[in-house]
């Protein structure tokens, strides 16, 4: 059976949610589900306040849904429930730049008998910018739990429908006692898809959609001009009130952006084209191949929400043995395209564009895996975290109360058992809107290299790397520095003969996974090289990513330690 | 009823004087047979080299003599000084005659309903009066294989000459049963099936094919054993293929499919000709090793894959010929079957060479269809199916001057030419008086 | 260290990409070729010097320092081939939802990754007119493209100095899509004519409303209310003002004649008829009142309205003084327009210059760019093709193709796989078989089956 929510039924359900909070006043909770206290203390944790800013052994006090304090040696309030943060890592709660989770698609209205498909009323044509997504939102959608479970605490919800489906809103993934709405009418949603309401209805393709957008925009401007004239003059014809055009008014005065959902670089360019012609604020969402359109992003100052959807590696299991050279080359092209997609987010970072992540097109159970792949291919962990937190707060305009862990901000956080993007990291708690959600954690192996022994990086490693220019190599000298590592890497001198060396930065060892970066300078230019991979029995096997230029094999062998001493 | 007939009869009688008196301009030129001597041409025999200042004598539909200094006092002499005589060009795959106007289903007689319809006879549906037939034959394309299309076994193709008023007058002595070999390729970008689904569907189609073939073999064995079988025209026709009386024309294009088809043909020990073979160049040595002839074309088509070199379709026949495959070229067209020589021209330019390309639309076709005793070259005793041109017929500049089919001199006219004659200088022009 | 060298070369490559992004202009000297100028006959053993994208000099024994020199001995140099009717490099072709869609712009949906662009270059085509489909009586605004393959920015392909053009369509396609498909006008050729007249008349009213508003604004103290904006009518007003050239899909003589009359009535002179299979029947009218006819070399009988056509069409039109071009309307034919033009020698025996004009200067005239391209003349843009033989021979193979003096195709240097963007999600690359391609070539039904690659983007 096909069950569909009718908008009316839904809004009454929604009303019910409001009622629950009000009628529960003066009532006990016979379900026993209500929490005992809203005050929490997370003690002695490693707290990443914002990307790149980490504090060890810190305590966080949460009260009334807000972060009351962060620091060491804090007095724990008497009504606080304590969460022992020893060996836990706390991050700001994630913000989903745009999502359709929980959003319902309004039913298409029934066509009248004299329906003219070449000139349909706006509602039929997918032009419903006056709609609020909140009227078509199911806060109880079970998928919301899946997304909170991976760390999301705030999301911008985008309406479903046609080319202009409505206005988006911002919600939290907090407790069920609240309606969880943070802001409404936050952006005008737009896309290059028609309604799907049947072939032969205008506008039916991107051609018509772009033309229709231009006409609506221009007429919204004229309509607003007419209204202003009418308000201050007499003897003028009365303006026709048109809810479609009115819905554009906050876009015209730039109080909200147009959130354009795009599926590839060419659609991104089309959104930018419209933006340049009309001058609105633009956010593009859902892209994965943006570096084909970096120039357009830069020239328009569009804000970018990147989908963490990634294709599967189609060539991973293909056996190229026995294939003709031609087929091998073809397989390699698919492989290269795959590697390129993995490096897209890194390239955006390298280009200095502060992007956010969106769950559009992605699946919650693939998020960490995909972001780790992006990190292995050039994205820094800080940028990855920023894309989930502060960048999205900025793009959504909620940085005053979300995006970082600071006193006075909403109590939204993600608490994991290991550094966030480490392979073995598991989410133990998510705090959303001051509500604490606890998750089961499996006991995985950690910090060993398969035979129970912890990996020790310190020592001298010989490495080789393969680029299209040939094979080369050098040494890495790594020393322990308290709980972390320091090191230098040598390589052939780019501007002369012999070897040159650079310090190794951001050395991160989590489990068997090692990653680090180093900078190479030549001819007045500097390039960051990032290396990541896995250690098995003293052998490091991974890849080296040169931001724009792709990713190449990088293998290293540690010299036996007694030789080093 | 009788009265009605009477009435009609008397009406016709009354009208007869008027009809007789009616005036007709010009005279309709019909194809005519006789004894013709084509003199002083370069005779491109295809099989026996070129004869400079040569002549060809035609009588009773046959080539009576070929060579220098041929005399025949009773023959109608056609002076061909400075001109060339070629054997009629054979298009080994076309819909000509099976369709009149391609967008009108009423005129589409090439695809029947059903997956297994080998009993559908293309020859039955050939329209001898199709407007496109004269349009085609004045280009020197004299013979085409009329190919049905559609399901797994869409029907039986037939070789026809482009002159005659009944299919039987046109029939040129070859038939073959078409098999659209199951494909494991992704068909264009609109094919949104997953890689796995494509594989599964191909396997299922392959299984179906084997089951049907198994049934045909059973039918054939029981028939041989003189069992009384229920009426089953599909298997009746397929059993002729099993028996080797009719060859299979196997339409197959993707490289992997070609390999599967070769394996399948060998496992069934079937007499087969490969058709389409768009990616034949990828597996040319395998086709050559299997000893299967191919009917390839058109050359004037886009490469099968976006990653292919832009000229992949142009170079395909040349690459296969070099690998030792016997190559025949088709247009796979209908109303523009006249483009066959240009397809051969592109094949020639892109690696096949002029001589091989000419063979691919003459003697190779005749040999593959088993009619080389009658067609495909200019030799004494063969059917007088040939044409005279001002030059290389692959060149667009060359004009085709005379066409003979089975000894009939066909009029060098068609609707296209008549419209040219009428409208080159229209009267009235822009102003009426 | 080789790795670092690679990094450095990567920097260099990056630098190149940046320059390519600003539509590159090249310099080259082609020596000792047979130069088919088209407008000034054939020049044997002649050199052509290109500087910064422009043909600087044509003559003998030319020299230039620091410029790449190409030996043209034994080769034929002709102007870049121009296709006046194409759908290559478009993500969408038909906004088939309304009988008039003059507001839509093909420039919005250019896809620079289309391999069809490169294949066209390999056939010597340097400019194509990327058109809206023929579903509507008045379709969208087309875009003239220069085949600067290799960019990811669609705008790099736009020929920015080409005038605006718009697609019209008559006959079976608009009447099927709207009349029989959607139950709205037009269902007949009467209706097509009426719909076009409606559009023109509404545009006149629209233009007047805005003119009135603008005039009122000039009055002191006046506070006029702006009329509604309508880019559909605004575009048609530009058509009426002669700012936009009409390229009209048409087949039958009656419908061609009817639109000639309508245009004369509205004072429109800038109109080219496209396909125009029965153009030969109204050749004197086309010669007198229009910018000509862009025809197929030999297509016919794929639908009823082209049943009474003739391959001699181009020759009859040319001999009657109609500006005539041969177009492709297909991702396949565009690759050998030189051969398609050659068919006008088989069917009507046009001479070489007449025949070459069909694919060079004449389509340039029809696109309003004949002062810039379409022949080899000093001062024109250096769009050139070098053939190994005379381009009207079936055996001639294009060797190099230049746009603005930049070489975009070289038969000896280009790798086989010229895709710019490869899908990472499909290991099984799609295969394009003649069967599908044939069906769309003979695009009976533009609405359901668009030409070329665009067919495959639309489900049926």
Short mmCIF file of C-alpha atoms in Angstrom, two decimals, chain A residues 314 326-327 330, chain B residues 282 305 307-308:
data_model
loop_
_atom_site.label_atom_id
_atom_site.label_comp_id
_atom_site.label_asym_id
_atom_site.label_seq_id
_atom_site.Cartn_x
_atom_site.Cartn_y
_atom_site.Cartn_z
CA UNK A 314 34.27 0.56 -10.06
CA UNK A 326 43.24 -0.21 -24.93
CA UNK A 327 40.92 -1.65 -22.28
CA UNK A 330 40.03 2.79 -20.41
CA UNK B 282 38.64 -4.83 -31.64
CA UNK B 305 32.04 4.47 -27.68
CA UNK B 307 36.30 7.02 -25.85
CA UNK B 308 36.92 5.62 -29.31
#
